[in-house]
Amino acid sequence: MTRGAADILVSLLATALAAGLVWSAVHLPAAPGLAGLVERNLEASGVESAVTAVLLNFRAYDTLLEIGVLLLAVIGALSLHPGEELSPAATEALSSGPEPSPMLMWFVPYMVPVAFVIAGYLWWAGSTIPGGAFQGGTVLGAALVLLLLSGRKFSIRPEAVATRLWLSGGLLFFLAAGAVPMVTGDAVLQWSEEWSGITIVLIEAGLTLSIGGCLAALVVGVPAHPPERALRGRRP
Amino acid sequence: MTGHSLIYAIAGALMVGIGLRALFLQAHLLTKIIAANVTASGTFLVLVGVAPFNGGAHPDPVPQAMVLTGIVISVSITAYALALLRRLYDVTGATDLPEERRK
Amino acid sequence: MSTPAFAAALVPALVWIPLSLGALSFVLGRAASPWLVLPGLLATAGVVPALLPLAAPGGIAAYHLGGWMPPLGIAWRLDGLSAIMLAITAIVSAGVGIFASSMMNRMDRQSEWFWPLLLLLIAGLNALFLTRDLFNAYVTLEIVSLAAVALVTITGTSAPIVAGMRYLLAALAGSLSYLLAVALLYARYGTLDFDLLATVMQDDPIGMLALALATAGLFIKSALFPLHVWLPPAHGSAPAPVSAMLSALVVKAGFYLLLRLWFEVFAALDSLAAARVLIGLCGAGAVVWGSMLALCQQRLKPLLAYSTVAQLGYLLLLFPLAEVVSAWQGTLILVCAHGTAKAAMFLAAGIILRAYGHDRIIAIGGAARGVPLTTFALGLAGVSLIGLPPSGGFAAKWLLLVAAFESGRWWWSFVPLGGGLLAAGYVFIILARAFEAPSADTGDFAQVPRVAELAALALALVSFMLGFAGNAVAIGLDSAIAEMTRS
Amino acid sequence: MTENLGLAFDATLAMLLVWASAQATSRDLFRAVVMFIVLGLLASLAWLRLGAPDLAMTEAAVGAGLTGVLLLDTLGRLRWKRQKRGGPQ
């Protein structure tokens, strides 16, 4: 098939799909949905935010596996780190790329502590209002990236056991907490009603830290050289 | 407020079409990765936009939870894909797949 | 839970053990692989036999994660189909694990990443084979795809990196297509549970669009013809144990989910008959196209990869013949027979690659003398691939033939018959070369661990012996099949 | 009146989303990356309008923020290395 024919075919298929989706969206009959069911069980979930209740109680198993995907991406990205034999563009630290701008350098000392506070707040607030482990984790990750970008004395050393424990700790704790209910003959992830609130807050704490670490590790990659060396003499 | 969700579902559907077309037709791998992300964003908008709501004040939290999960999965895969792209460029010097190379 | 508490308590182990060991082996790095990973992997595999009673007739076990019933929560179920997929995952991953631990130098850079990725892949597969939830299945598919791609690219050399990139983009397109189907079905019915969906499913255009999207997505993920183009380079260039996992198990994951959708969730729809025939034709195309290209290959691993494209085609014959029980028996036995045979052959290819430094088919002369156990494994697995009696492949293809005649659509029988001839062609090419005298360009011979050879042989034996066990397996499966063909 | 204003806002935002998507998948790489970040911010607004503040936060931080940084960095590295390869040794 020539390129022109392939272009036309793919464009037609994409258009047909979009049209089909629009048609479906317009013609969908109203279905009941699960909002009512979630609301009725919210009290038993141990948290007040419906989204958090779905993520960490009703469908906590989805979240557990999703953290597995995040960890997988980290492991996959680390596995691409070349040995000594190749130039390390695949994974070298972001901070060894273009020079950080003075604006950024001025900004970071103010920004990072604020971001840490926001991350902590989001984690804590997640049980009652919008917010939670993902939002907290992503803000934490963004703060760590900023910190790395600015070339402060901070780097992620993926070969260290401590770093790896940090990155996978959220998943491991979630797995362990999820297995505890089996002791009393309950299903995995079946939080007992009186403990569910505190269990969820603790799991979210672990997830916030690990998600932040994993996202930062994914963004900055593996430093090919210690960042200090890459950055020395760059600071204005 | 959610009464207008249909508008966003339609926008999402169009984004899916645009993204998928570029995913298959654009040769540069960076564009392909962006296209996959555009498709994902469109899919998420469809997911929440068409989700059932029972007229109450509260939108259905289940699609929102699904999209939250989907966003984290999508950023994970994107990050890995970009690492793979850098490695591919490192090893082969190319930023596209051999069968799609434009001379 | 209506099942023996002890066995039910073991179900989560299928996901929990590999997931936590995957994370732990990442934390501990190279130091962990010998004493932590392989025992854990074998323990996960060992759980499966204990669970089989749950899948027996009348014992279909439902497990509600978090104690929440669908539609609010996510359910697992262990039925015959799940049990078969879990069993074949256990057998192949045990063989691959033993092979890899004997072949891999513990100080290799690769070994540091191989074990966590392998364990997470197994966790994803087990999770997929248990779940009854559309969206949860999406998450497990992502685990499986991402782990599979990362395993392909683990050597970091150019061919697997390019193949991995293509695989990743294809998998992404596939999952988004599937996710759109999930969005439509949730919007239409307000539930994600397979069983609840099956009871309310209507024959309307929205359902059709959802099924089409999910099917297209899973066709890509499973490399089903004509959406198979990413598979041969990926399976052909990955390290041998990775190719074994991919060809034996990963491509079956999408196929498994297709069965759940077509024969459970959408089972009540009568308007799908023509589509089923179309899928059957895709299968026929796969058998012809994959086999022809396999015949043209110069190297062993790409040949085996194209053979996988072909063998996946037989599985699609189930769609037009699904009302006949023997079609189900044949397909399920073929999933097991092909999985074990292809895993054995990829491991054998890895051994030949190690022993001679290459896998060019023209220059593997002397393999029969140098690595006799491996050549024997290739032969046994090849017999099963062709479908000669008394192998598992024979039992499977025989049942497919019976199904074609029983259904009155005898023309489908040409597919297994013709495919068998073509498979005989490419298996013969390999074996004839292996029994030749060593030629000048065979290369120097390097010693290969005996354990690795035994792992390949054991998998080949399983595939071969399935022919004897075939009847027993088929009878044991009756409940599962009855469950799937109920409507 | 407010109802109509809301509708107009939603329609405009939807059109912007589609426009940004088309731009983000165009061949000019730098524009594509920038427009993808814009798309993330627009999507974040859309989540707010859809009553999903959780998604708005995550989309802004991940979709626009982290993914944007990742894409920009990758683009920069590809160009930087191309210059190095192309230039005299």
Tab-separated table of C-alpha atoms in Angstrom, chain D residues 8-61:
chain	number	residue	atom	x	y	z
D	8	ALA	CA	-20.684	29.594	25.837
D	9	PHE	CA	-17.653	29.020	28.060
D	10	ASP	CA	-17.934	25.247	27.752
D	11	ALA	CA	-18.310	25.429	23.986
D	12	THR	CA	-15.293	27.727	23.658
D	13	LEU	CA	-13.200	25.544	25.921
D	14	ALA	CA	-14.211	22.446	23.959
D	15	MET	CA	-13.186	24.099	20.702
D	16	LEU	CA	-9.895	25.191	22.245
D	17	LEU	CA	-9.272	21.623	23.394
D	18	VAL	CA	-9.756	20.288	19.879
D	19	TRP	CA	-7.638	23.066	18.382
D	20	ALA	CA	-4.813	22.471	20.862
D	21	SER	CA	-4.960	18.731	20.136
D	22	ALA	CA	-4.521	19.363	16.424
D	23	GLN	CA	-1.601	21.690	17.131
D	24	ALA	CA	-0.019	19.248	19.594
D	25	THR	CA	0.121	16.538	16.948
D	26	SER	CA	1.563	18.713	14.183
D	27	ARG	CA	4.992	18.139	12.701
D	28	ASP	CA	6.717	21.160	14.250
D	29	LEU	CA	8.095	19.479	17.356
D	30	PHE	CA	8.608	22.509	19.554
D	31	ARG	CA	5.142	23.846	18.863
D	32	ALA	CA	3.726	20.388	19.426
D	33	VAL	CA	5.287	20.146	22.874
D	34	VAL	CA	4.220	23.633	23.908
D	35	MET	CA	0.704	23.047	22.662
D	36	PHE	CA	0.571	19.764	24.545
D	37	ILE	CA	1.320	21.641	27.754
D	38	VAL	CA	-1.398	24.164	26.857
D	39	LEU	CA	-3.709	21.238	26.222
D	40	GLY	CA	-2.980	19.933	29.725
D	41	LEU	CA	-3.946	23.274	31.249
D	42	LEU	CA	-7.111	23.450	29.160
D	43	ALA	CA	-8.014	19.901	30.163
D	44	SER	CA	-7.481	20.892	33.775
D	45	LEU	CA	-10.056	23.662	33.317
D	46	ALA	CA	-12.399	21.182	31.675
D	47	TRP	CA	-12.169	18.886	34.697
D	48	LEU	CA	-13.157	21.785	36.934
D	49	ARG	CA	-16.168	22.445	34.734
D	50	LEU	CA	-17.046	18.752	34.912
D	51	GLY	CA	-17.090	18.897	38.700
D	52	ALA	CA	-13.873	16.929	39.141
D	53	PRO	CA	-11.408	19.055	41.142
D	54	ASP	CA	-9.311	15.941	41.905
D	55	LEU	CA	-8.731	15.441	38.220
D	56	ALA	CA	-8.070	19.147	37.647
D	57	MET	CA	-5.249	19.096	40.197
D	58	THR	CA	-3.704	15.903	38.871
D	59	GLU	CA	-4.005	16.968	35.254
D	60	ALA	CA	-2.323	20.301	35.938
D	61	ALA	CA	0.528	18.713	37.883
